[in-house]
Tab-separated table of C-alpha atoms in Angstrom:
chain	number	residue	atom	x	y	z
S	1	MET	CA	52.001	-33.605	-116.930
S	2	VAL	CA	52.679	-30.337	-118.688
S	3	MET	CA	49.923	-31.109	-121.129
S	4	LEU	CA	47.411	-31.632	-118.295
S	5	LEU	CA	48.144	-28.370	-116.472
S	6	CYS	CA	48.152	-26.083	-119.455
S	7	PRO	CA	44.400	-25.832	-120.193
S	8	PRO	CA	43.355	-24.698	-116.680
S	9	LEU	CA	46.215	-22.218	-116.568
S	10	CYS	CA	45.085	-20.778	-119.844
S	11	VAL	CA	41.546	-20.420	-118.581
S	12	MET	CA	42.694	-18.608	-115.421
S	13	LEU	CA	44.838	-16.235	-117.425
S	14	ALA	CA	41.968	-15.516	-119.723
S	15	SER	CA	39.746	-14.766	-116.819
S	16	ALA	CA	42.360	-12.449	-115.340
S	17	GLU	CA	42.720	-10.563	-118.579
S	18	GLY	CA	39.005	-10.169	-119.252
S	19	GLY	CA	37.871	-9.619	-115.566
S	20	VAL	CA	35.896	-11.853	-113.184
S	21	GLN	CA	32.811	-13.240	-114.820
S	22	MET	CA	29.836	-13.940	-112.417
S	23	PRO	CA	27.210	-16.376	-113.633
S	24	PHE	CA	24.272	-14.010	-112.573
S	25	SER	CA	22.063	-11.755	-114.606
S	26	ASP	CA	21.982	-7.985	-114.150
S	27	SER	CA	18.616	-8.035	-112.328
S	28	ILE	CA	19.976	-10.314	-109.587
S	29	LYS	CA	23.060	-8.150	-109.220
S	30	TYR	CA	20.960	-4.989	-108.781
S	31	SER	CA	18.730	-6.767	-106.244
S	32	ILE	CA	21.711	-7.757	-104.090
S	33	LEU	CA	22.975	-4.189	-104.268
S	34	GLY	CA	19.604	-2.840	-103.195
S	35	VAL	CA	19.468	-5.182	-100.187
S	36	SER	CA	22.949	-4.100	-99.142
S	37	ILE	CA	21.974	-0.458	-99.283
S	38	ALA	CA	18.819	-1.132	-97.260
S	39	LEU	CA	20.796	-2.893	-94.509
S	40	LEU	CA	23.216	0.020	-94.435
S	41	LEU	CA	20.329	2.470	-93.964
S	42	VAL	CA	18.883	0.365	-91.147
S	43	ALA	CA	22.241	0.289	-89.373
S	44	LEU	CA	22.574	4.063	-89.708
S	45	ALA	CA	19.066	4.548	-88.324
S	46	ILE	CA	19.828	2.383	-85.284
S	47	LEU	CA	23.047	4.296	-84.703
S	48	ALA	CA	21.208	7.609	-84.882
S	49	TRP	CA	18.530	6.390	-82.436
S	50	GLN	CA	21.130	5.265	-79.895
S	51	ALA	CA	22.930	8.583	-80.184
S	52	PHE	CA	19.629	10.423	-79.615
S	53	ARG	CA	18.858	8.382	-76.501
S	54	TYR	CA	22.312	8.996	-75.064
S	55	TYR	CA	21.968	12.719	-75.681
S	56	ARG	CA	18.533	12.852	-74.018
S	57	GLN	CA	19.745	10.988	-70.893
S	58	THR	CA	22.748	13.275	-70.627
S	59	CYS	CA	20.553	16.343	-70.819
S	60	ALA	CA	18.037	14.954	-68.300
S	61	ALA	CA	20.672	14.444	-65.561
S	62	PRO	CA	20.876	17.750	-63.626
S	63	PRO	CA	24.198	19.117	-62.471
S	64	GLU	CA	25.195	19.210	-58.821
S	65	ASP	CA	24.125	22.814	-58.434
S	66	ALA	CA	20.710	21.938	-59.753
S	67	VAL	CA	20.420	19.071	-57.285
S	68	ASP	CA	21.305	21.392	-54.409
S	69	SER	CA	18.732	23.912	-55.547
S	70	ASP	CA	16.102	21.177	-55.758
S	71	LEU	CA	16.861	20.106	-52.209
S	72	LEU	CA	16.532	23.676	-51.018
S	73	HIS	CA	13.257	23.928	-52.876
S	74	GLN	CA	12.010	20.755	-51.214
S	75	ASP	CA	12.934	22.167	-47.796
S	76	HIS	CA	10.667	25.128	-48.504
S	77	SER	CA	7.736	23.009	-49.738
S	78	SER	CA	4.196	23.777	-48.725
S	79	SER	CA	2.880	22.905	-45.263
S	80	LYS	CA	0.161	20.766	-46.832
S	81	ASP	CA	2.688	18.409	-48.400
S	82	ARG	CA	4.574	18.209	-45.123
S	83	ARG	CA	1.418	17.252	-43.266
S	84	ARG	CA	0.673	14.505	-45.773
S	85	ALA	CA	4.196	13.118	-45.551
S	86	GLY	CA	4.135	13.356	-41.763
S	87	SER	CA	0.886	11.422	-41.542
S	88	SER	CA	2.225	8.658	-43.781
S	89	PHE	CA	5.402	8.402	-41.697
S	90	ASN	CA	3.315	8.276	-38.530
S	91	LYS	CA	1.284	5.390	-39.927
S	92	VAL	CA	4.431	3.482	-40.873
S	93	ASP	CA	5.913	4.161	-37.439
S	94	GLU	CA	2.714	2.986	-35.742
S	95	VAL	CA	2.648	-0.276	-37.706
S	96	SER	CA	6.335	-0.908	-36.982
S	97	LYS	CA	5.722	-0.398	-33.256
S	98	LYS	CA	2.828	-2.873	-33.328
S	99	VAL	CA	4.982	-5.472	-35.092
S	100	ALA	CA	7.821	-4.935	-32.634
S	101	LYS	CA	5.462	-5.293	-29.684
S	102	LEU	CA	4.006	-8.518	-31.082
S	103	GLY	CA	7.520	-9.873	-31.578
S	104	ARG	CA	8.400	-9.110	-27.965
S	105	ARG	CA	5.268	-10.880	-26.741
S	106	LEU	CA	5.916	-13.973	-28.805
S	107	SER	CA	9.586	-14.096	-27.826
S	108	GLN	CA	8.837	-13.690	-24.132
S	109	ALA	CA	6.095	-16.327	-24.115
S	110	SER	CA	7.454	-18.715	-26.720
S	111	PHE	CA	7.766	-21.460	-24.133
S	112	CYS	CA	6.087	-22.368	-20.885
S	113	SER	CA	6.901	-25.476	-18.906
S	114	SER	CA	4.374	-27.448	-16.920
S	115	VAL	CA	6.697	-28.788	-14.235
S	116	SER	CA	4.527	-27.786	-11.303
S	117	GLY	CA	1.164	-28.316	-12.953
S	118	ALA	CA	-1.447	-25.591	-12.716
S	119	ALA	CA	0.773	-22.787	-11.430
S	120	ASP	CA	3.323	-22.980	-14.215
S	121	LEU	CA	0.698	-23.230	-16.933
S	122	ASP	CA	-0.480	-19.700	-16.242
S	123	CYS	CA	1.983	-18.462	-18.843
S	124	MET	CA	0.319	-20.625	-21.491
S	125	GLU	CA	-1.770	-17.560	-22.335
S	126	LEU	CA	0.672	-15.867	-24.694
S	127	THR	CA	-0.927	-12.480	-24.455
S	128	SER	CA	-1.130	-11.962	-20.693
S	129	ILE	CA	0.281	-8.682	-19.437
S	130	ALA	CA	2.593	-8.035	-16.536
S	131	LYS	CA	0.766	-5.148	-14.892
S	132	VAL	CA	-2.930	-4.927	-14.058
S	133	ASP	CA	-4.864	-1.713	-13.491
S	134	GLY	CA	-8.549	-0.992	-13.251
S	135	THR	CA	-11.676	-1.638	-11.207
S	136	LEU	CA	-14.711	-3.628	-12.332
S	137	HIS	CA	-18.229	-2.729	-11.171
S	138	PHE	CA	-20.835	-5.479	-11.330
S	139	ASN	CA	-24.075	-6.595	-9.713
S	140	VAL	CA	-24.931	-10.097	-8.427
S	141	HIS	CA	-28.360	-11.275	-7.242
S	142	TYR	CA	-30.088	-14.610	-6.652
S	143	ASP	CA	-33.867	-14.873	-7.010
S	144	PRO	CA	-35.067	-17.760	-4.764
S	145	LEU	CA	-38.545	-17.799	-6.319
S	146	GLN	CA	-37.250	-18.420	-9.836
S	147	CYS	CA	-34.015	-20.158	-8.690
S	148	CYS	CA	-32.169	-17.800	-11.004
S	149	LEU	CA	-28.729	-16.256	-10.581
S	150	LYS	CA	-28.384	-12.856	-12.249
S	151	VAL	CA	-25.098	-11.112	-12.998
S	152	SER	CA	-24.835	-7.587	-14.428
S	153	VAL	CA	-21.565	-6.094	-15.672
S	154	LEU	CA	-21.865	-2.367	-15.154
S	155	GLU	CA	-18.655	-0.442	-15.670
S	156	LEU	CA	-14.874	-0.687	-15.890
S	157	GLU	CA	-12.924	2.215	-14.416
S	158	GLY	CA	-9.290	3.177	-14.045
S	159	LEU	CA	-8.081	1.146	-17.002
S	160	HIS	CA	-4.744	2.555	-18.095
S	161	GLU	CA	-3.549	1.833	-21.603
S	162	VAL	CA	-0.650	-0.580	-21.487
S	163	ASP	CA	0.528	0.572	-24.889
S	164	GLN	CA	-0.704	3.402	-27.049
S	165	ASN	CA	-0.719	1.078	-30.031
S	166	LEU	CA	-3.228	-1.367	-28.542
S	167	GLY	CA	-6.605	-1.581	-30.183
S	168	GLN	CA	-8.307	-0.953	-26.791
S	169	LYS	CA	-11.598	-2.577	-27.735
S	170	ILE	CA	-12.625	-4.004	-24.403
S	171	PHE	CA	-15.056	-6.771	-23.493
S	172	VAL	CA	-15.595	-8.940	-20.420
S	173	LYS	CA	-15.738	-12.730	-20.629
S	174	LEU	CA	-17.616	-14.436	-17.781
S	175	LYS	CA	-17.401	-18.072	-16.671
S	176	LEU	CA	-19.578	-19.637	-13.986
S	177	LEU	CA	-17.474	-22.434	-12.482
S	178	TRP	CA	-18.613	-25.406	-10.427
S	179	VAL	CA	-15.798	-26.016	-7.949
S	180	ARG	CA	-15.114	-29.487	-6.576
S	181	ALA	CA	-12.619	-29.415	-3.745
S	182	GLY	CA	-10.373	-32.425	-3.210
S	183	GLY	CA	-9.773	-33.228	-6.892
S	184	ALA	CA	-12.337	-36.033	-7.124
S	185	GLY	CA	-11.656	-38.169	-10.151
S	186	LEU	CA	-8.061	-36.969	-10.561
S	187	GLU	CA	-6.190	-39.625	-8.572
S	188	HIS	CA	-3.748	-40.182	-11.448
S	189	TYR	CA	-2.922	-36.494	-11.633
S	190	VAL	CA	-2.339	-36.209	-7.867
S	191	ASN	CA	-0.120	-39.291	-7.707
S	192	GLU	CA	1.895	-38.376	-10.786
S	193	GLU	CA	2.578	-34.816	-9.726
S	194	GLY	CA	3.265	-35.758	-6.152
S	195	GLY	CA	1.872	-32.519	-4.776
S	196	GLY	CA	1.024	-32.156	-1.130
S	197	ALA	CA	-2.421	-30.553	-1.566
S	198	ALA	CA	-5.119	-32.020	-3.733
S	199	PRO	CA	-6.000	-29.919	-6.799
S	200	VAL	CA	-9.265	-27.988	-7.042
S	201	LEU	CA	-11.259	-29.364	-9.936
S	202	CYS	CA	-13.671	-27.085	-11.807
S	203	SER	CA	-16.249	-27.429	-14.539
S	204	VAL	CA	-17.749	-24.633	-16.617
S	205	LEU	CA	-21.516	-24.346	-16.153
S	206	ARG	CA	-22.142	-21.200	-18.192
S	207	GLU	CA	-20.061	-18.889	-20.308
S	208	TRP	CA	-20.971	-15.379	-21.473
S	209	ARG	CA	-19.335	-12.287	-22.926
S	210	THR	CA	-20.341	-8.657	-22.946
S	211	ARG	CA	-20.544	-6.327	-25.874
S	212	ILE	CA	-17.381	-4.673	-27.161
S	213	VAL	CA	-16.742	-1.143	-25.901
S	214	THR	CA	-14.110	1.251	-27.183
S	215	SER	CA	-11.628	1.912	-24.420
S	216	SER	CA	-11.495	5.204	-22.563
S	217	SER	CA	-10.995	6.182	-18.948
S	218	SER	CA	-14.319	4.466	-18.215
S	219	CYS	CA	-16.067	1.641	-20.121
S	220	VAL	CA	-19.825	1.321	-19.565
S	221	PHE	CA	-21.315	-2.100	-20.419
S	222	GLY	CA	-24.715	-2.592	-18.751
S	223	ASP	CA	-25.051	-6.243	-19.858
S	224	GLN	CA	-27.058	-8.700	-17.749
S	225	PHE	CA	-26.806	-12.502	-17.710
S	226	SER	CA	-28.809	-15.184	-15.905
S	227	CYS	CA	-28.456	-18.858	-15.012
S	228	PHE	CA	-31.145	-21.139	-13.566
S	229	LEU	CA	-30.150	-23.413	-10.681
S	230	GLN	CA	-31.869	-26.372	-9.133
S	231	ASP	CA	-31.325	-25.375	-5.545
S	232	GLU	CA	-29.933	-22.479	-3.561
S	233	LYS	CA	-27.381	-24.829	-2.034
S	234	GLU	CA	-25.597	-24.956	-5.371
S	235	LEU	CA	-24.346	-21.436	-4.732
S	236	HIS	CA	-21.829	-22.847	-2.246
S	237	HIS	CA	-20.047	-24.631	-5.103
S	238	LEU	CA	-20.067	-21.774	-7.629
S	239	THR	CA	-17.318	-19.289	-8.458
S	240	LEU	CA	-17.746	-16.421	-10.872
S	241	ARG	CA	-14.688	-15.634	-12.994
S	242	MET	CA	-14.636	-12.455	-15.074
S	243	GLU	CA	-11.794	-11.687	-17.479
S	244	VAL	CA	-11.293	-8.264	-19.037
S	245	LYS	CA	-9.899	-8.670	-22.534
S	246	ASP	CA	-8.708	-6.382	-25.285
S	247	ILE	CA	-9.238	-7.267	-28.950
S	248	ASN	CA	-5.835	-6.971	-30.610
S	249	ALA	CA	-5.645	-7.130	-34.407
S	250	LEU	CA	-2.047	-8.399	-34.400
S	251	SER	CA	-2.353	-11.285	-31.959
S	252	ARG	CA	-4.776	-13.081	-29.684
S	253	ASN	CA	-7.119	-11.288	-27.325
S	254	THR	CA	-5.016	-9.719	-24.596
S	255	VAL	CA	-6.071	-10.537	-21.024
S	256	LEU	CA	-5.911	-7.247	-19.117
S	257	GLY	CA	-7.023	-8.629	-15.757
S	258	GLN	CA	-9.323	-10.968	-13.893
S	259	VAL	CA	-11.850	-10.910	-11.052
S	260	ARG	CA	-12.739	-14.079	-9.108
S	261	LEU	CA	-15.769	-14.168	-6.836
S	262	PRO	CA	-16.702	-17.269	-4.759
S	263	LEU	CA	-20.488	-17.020	-4.335
S	264	GLU	CA	-20.550	-18.970	-1.065
S	265	GLN	CA	-19.078	-15.973	0.730
S	266	LEU	CA	-21.903	-13.628	-0.263
S	267	ASN	CA	-25.468	-13.011	0.818
S	268	LEU	CA	-27.211	-12.955	-2.545
S	269	SER	CA	-30.743	-12.512	-1.231
S	270	THR	CA	-30.365	-8.790	-1.898
S	271	HIS	CA	-28.931	-6.947	-4.876
S	272	LEU	CA	-25.222	-6.651	-4.284
S	273	GLU	CA	-23.328	-4.032	-6.241
S	274	LEU	CA	-19.663	-4.911	-5.923
S	275	GLN	CA	-16.460	-3.205	-6.929
S	276	LYS	CA	-13.355	-5.359	-7.389
S	277	GLU	CA	-9.861	-4.521	-8.566
S	278	LEU	CA	-8.424	-6.478	-11.464
S	279	LEU	CA	-5.939	-9.181	-10.530
S	280	MET	CA	-3.422	-11.221	-12.463
S	281	PRO	CA	-5.094	-13.926	-14.616
S	282	GLN	CA	-5.129	-17.467	-13.214
S	283	LYS	CA	-5.981	-20.790	-14.806
S	284	ASP	CA	-8.484	-23.327	-13.486
S	285	LEU	CA	-8.078	-27.094	-13.574
S	286	VAL	CA	-10.927	-28.710	-15.525
S	287	GLY	CA	-9.551	-32.210	-16.150
S	288	GLU	CA	-6.499	-34.229	-17.065
S	289	VAL	CA	-4.880	-35.618	-20.200
S	290	LEU	CA	-2.873	-38.800	-20.602
S	291	LEU	CA	-0.069	-38.090	-23.091
S	292	SER	CA	2.527	-40.418	-24.550
S	293	LEU	CA	5.851	-39.083	-25.876
S	294	LYS	CA	8.438	-40.913	-27.956
S	295	PHE	CA	11.577	-39.417	-29.530
S	296	MET	CA	13.653	-40.976	-32.333
S	297	PRO	CA	17.027	-39.133	-32.408
S	298	THR	CA	18.269	-40.718	-35.640
S	299	SER	CA	15.362	-39.518	-37.741
S	300	GLN	CA	14.647	-36.440	-35.538
S	301	ARG	CA	11.085	-37.652	-35.110
S	302	LEU	CA	8.739	-36.946	-32.202
S	303	GLU	CA	5.608	-39.018	-31.643
S	304	VAL	CA	2.903	-37.383	-29.518
S	305	GLY	CA	0.148	-39.753	-28.462
S	306	LEU	CA	-3.154	-38.553	-27.027
S	307	LEU	CA	-4.476	-41.540	-25.079
S	308	LYS	CA	-7.234	-40.340	-22.744
S	309	VAL	CA	-9.003	-37.153	-21.702
S	310	ARG	CA	-10.790	-37.006	-18.358
S	311	THR	CA	-13.109	-34.036	-17.726
S	312	SER	CA	-15.413	-32.988	-14.916
S	313	SER	CA	-18.355	-31.648	-16.882
S	314	THR	CA	-21.665	-31.899	-15.040
S	315	GLU	CA	-23.711	-31.865	-18.236
S	316	ILE	CA	-22.680	-33.761	-21.372
S	317	CYS	CA	-24.790	-33.464	-24.520
S	318	SER	CA	-25.603	-36.630	-26.394
S	319	ASP	CA	-24.140	-35.292	-29.643
S	320	ALA	CA	-21.011	-33.744	-28.097
S	321	VAL	CA	-17.680	-34.901	-29.529
S	322	LEU	CA	-14.108	-34.000	-28.620
S	323	TYR	CA	-11.036	-33.509	-30.763
S	324	ALA	CA	-7.558	-32.240	-29.972
S	325	ARG	CA	-5.229	-29.885	-31.786
S	326	ILE	CA	-1.530	-30.552	-31.180
S	327	THR	CA	0.981	-27.777	-31.854
S	328	VAL	CA	4.764	-28.257	-31.622
S	329	GLN	CA	7.306	-25.442	-31.531
S	330	CYS	CA	10.980	-26.409	-31.836
S	331	ASN	CA	13.824	-23.878	-31.539
S	332	GLN	CA	11.506	-20.922	-32.196
S	333	LEU	CA	10.182	-22.740	-35.296
S	334	LYS	CA	6.482	-23.538	-35.197
S	335	LEU	CA	5.712	-26.795	-36.972
S	336	ARG	CA	2.430	-27.476	-38.715
S	337	TYR	CA	-0.294	-28.359	-36.229
S	338	GLN	CA	-2.202	-31.642	-36.431
S	339	LYS	CA	-5.719	-32.608	-35.385
S	340	THR	CA	-6.978	-35.867	-33.958
S	341	PRO	CA	-10.218	-37.507	-35.123
S	342	ALA	CA	-13.392	-36.498	-33.272
S	343	VAL	CA	-14.479	-38.933	-30.527
S	344	GLU	CA	-17.770	-39.067	-28.653
S	345	ARG	CA	-17.438	-37.272	-25.355
S	346	SER	CA	-17.788	-39.038	-22.032
S	347	MET	CA	-16.354	-38.689	-18.548
S	348	VAL	CA	-13.246	-40.494	-19.820
S	349	THR	CA	-12.808	-40.019	-23.563
S	350	VAL	CA	-10.435	-42.533	-25.157
S	351	PHE	CA	-8.489	-41.364	-28.232
S	352	ASN	CA	-5.429	-43.641	-28.586
S	353	ASP	CA	-4.226	-41.438	-31.435
S	354	VAL	CA	-0.559	-40.766	-32.280
S	355	ARG	CA	0.700	-37.763	-34.253
S	356	VAL	CA	4.216	-37.643	-35.755
S	357	PHE	CA	6.339	-34.463	-35.992
S	358	PHE	CA	9.736	-34.156	-37.689
S	359	PHE	CA	12.278	-31.771	-36.177
S	360	PRO	CA	14.823	-29.794	-38.236
S	361	GLU	CA	18.372	-31.137	-38.470
S	362	CYS	CA	19.735	-29.313	-35.430
S	363	PRO	CA	20.035	-29.947	-31.675
S	364	VAL	CA	16.737	-29.522	-29.839
S	365	GLU	CA	17.464	-26.711	-27.387
S	366	GLN	CA	13.881	-25.622	-26.915
S	367	CYS	CA	10.623	-27.478	-27.552
S	368	ARG	CA	7.036	-26.778	-26.579
S	369	ILE	CA	4.087	-29.125	-27.136
S	370	LEU	CA	0.668	-27.521	-26.737
S	371	VAL	CA	-2.407	-29.773	-26.663
S	372	SER	CA	-5.775	-27.995	-26.966
S	373	VAL	CA	-8.984	-29.992	-26.500
S	374	TYR	CA	-12.144	-28.687	-28.212
S	375	GLU	CA	-15.799	-29.695	-28.099
S	376	ILE	CA	-18.185	-29.571	-31.062
S	377	HIS	CA	-21.609	-31.022	-31.821
S	378	ALA	CA	-21.843	-33.809	-34.371
S	379	THR	CA	-25.519	-33.459	-35.303
S	380	ARG	CA	-25.675	-29.693	-35.747
S	381	LYS	CA	-23.458	-26.900	-36.906
S	382	SER	CA	-21.821	-25.124	-34.005
S	383	ASN	CA	-18.680	-23.239	-33.131
S	384	LYS	CA	-15.847	-25.069	-31.428
S	385	HIS	CA	-15.637	-24.681	-27.665
S	386	LEU	CA	-12.302	-24.818	-25.881
S	387	VAL	CA	-12.412	-27.411	-23.092
S	388	GLY	CA	-8.852	-26.927	-21.855
S	389	GLN	CA	-5.150	-26.851	-22.698
S	390	THR	CA	-1.941	-28.392	-21.448
S	391	THR	CA	1.687	-27.896	-22.393
S	392	VAL	CA	4.829	-30.073	-22.193
S	393	GLY	CA	8.416	-29.446	-23.241
S	394	LYS	CA	11.787	-28.015	-22.340
S	395	ASP	CA	13.596	-24.712	-22.319
S	396	GLN	CA	17.268	-23.870	-22.458
S	397	SER	CA	17.453	-23.781	-18.645
S	398	LEU	CA	14.414	-25.831	-17.580
S	399	GLU	CA	12.771	-28.995	-18.813
S	400	ASP	CA	9.550	-30.787	-17.949
S	401	VAL	CA	9.571	-34.049	-15.996
S	402	HIS	CA	7.805	-35.857	-18.823
S	403	TRP	CA	10.336	-34.551	-21.350
S	404	ARG	CA	13.238	-35.653	-19.159
S	405	LEU	CA	11.793	-39.160	-18.815
S	406	MET	CA	11.291	-39.342	-22.583
S	407	MET	CA	14.920	-38.404	-23.281
S	408	ARG	CA	16.095	-41.059	-20.836
S	409	SER	CA	13.962	-43.707	-22.562
S	410	VAL	CA	14.904	-43.036	-26.171
S	411	ARG	CA	12.863	-44.959	-28.757
S	412	GLN	CA	10.413	-46.009	-26.040
S	413	PRO	CA	7.027	-44.334	-25.448
S	414	VAL	CA	6.557	-42.700	-22.045
S	415	ALA	CA	3.013	-41.942	-20.807
S	416	ARG	CA	2.148	-39.384	-18.140
S	417	TRP	CA	-0.920	-37.521	-16.864
S	418	HIS	CA	-1.091	-33.726	-17.238
S	419	GLY	CA	-3.567	-31.196	-15.964
S	420	LEU	CA	-6.069	-29.713	-18.394
S	421	LEU	CA	-6.484	-26.006	-17.706
S	422	ILE	CA	-8.655	-23.180	-18.954
């Protein structure tokens, strides 16, 4: 074993005596040295750059005295800069007030029950106001030779701004209603609601709107509208409804007030220039809707079925079709609306369509189902026309009869007639 270990030991000793021998040429050694020096220079450059940046940031930060002097200098800035800043703050304040007002409106009118039919559905208009001011001047005349009823909207006076942030672009929307006393054709609605007096059924003969006028203390319109009748006796069944509305950029058109004028009480053989004060808006019954509700508590699923729509229209176009838009709001959360297929319109339009809505995983404390029925023309391009609306649901302190029956009959559909209002 001594003989085997001696040669390597001799080699190591020789290497120690003569120095470490590297098996590289001189050119490779100098190249490695050059690369090492280059890396060292790069590291020094990075270190110098970081030191320069730190020094510049330290010098840029002003001392406390300098900050105080800058604040004093800003306090003595020019009046022009102050006016610019003030105008920008005023704009921001104005927008914030508009948003806050819209939030109050939506929170106050987030739910409206239809327990007592037509009276309770007045709050379905989310943008109605609580106080009404103003006087509407208009002219009504019937020409017996031409069998033509003429209505002229002249002026609106005494309109006080409800809020300074309203757009105050005013127009008047007119509806000529054919009134049918006794609720003919609405036997289901009368029996279901159990009311003592029969409802007054209306149908819209004509609908107009004036031009838009910027609000001031007095709004001058000067628009004239006409409607041809078959006989003068038809005036005994007509009611003129005029709604004063404000175009609001943040929400729907705000109803500022309403004027209702039964034409049977007037002598229209002469030009009558009338002056009526604005009253609180009221809805008119134009039909009924047969709705079916079914609630599945396990899957938090609500099935809303639109079965039939009964209207009282005196004139039905051959190409007129109806469709409904169903909107559900649960616990202040508005779910995605759904539309039914379009069906040819008749006196009783049959849909038999069911829409499914899924509630969030939480107890249903508040729910509102809004069904809006629209009319369009199938053969030509036309804008949608609102036929009427109805609402069903519950609130934290009040619930609809239909909703209560649905919760008692869980997993079973419950059908009930509801009034269609406009």
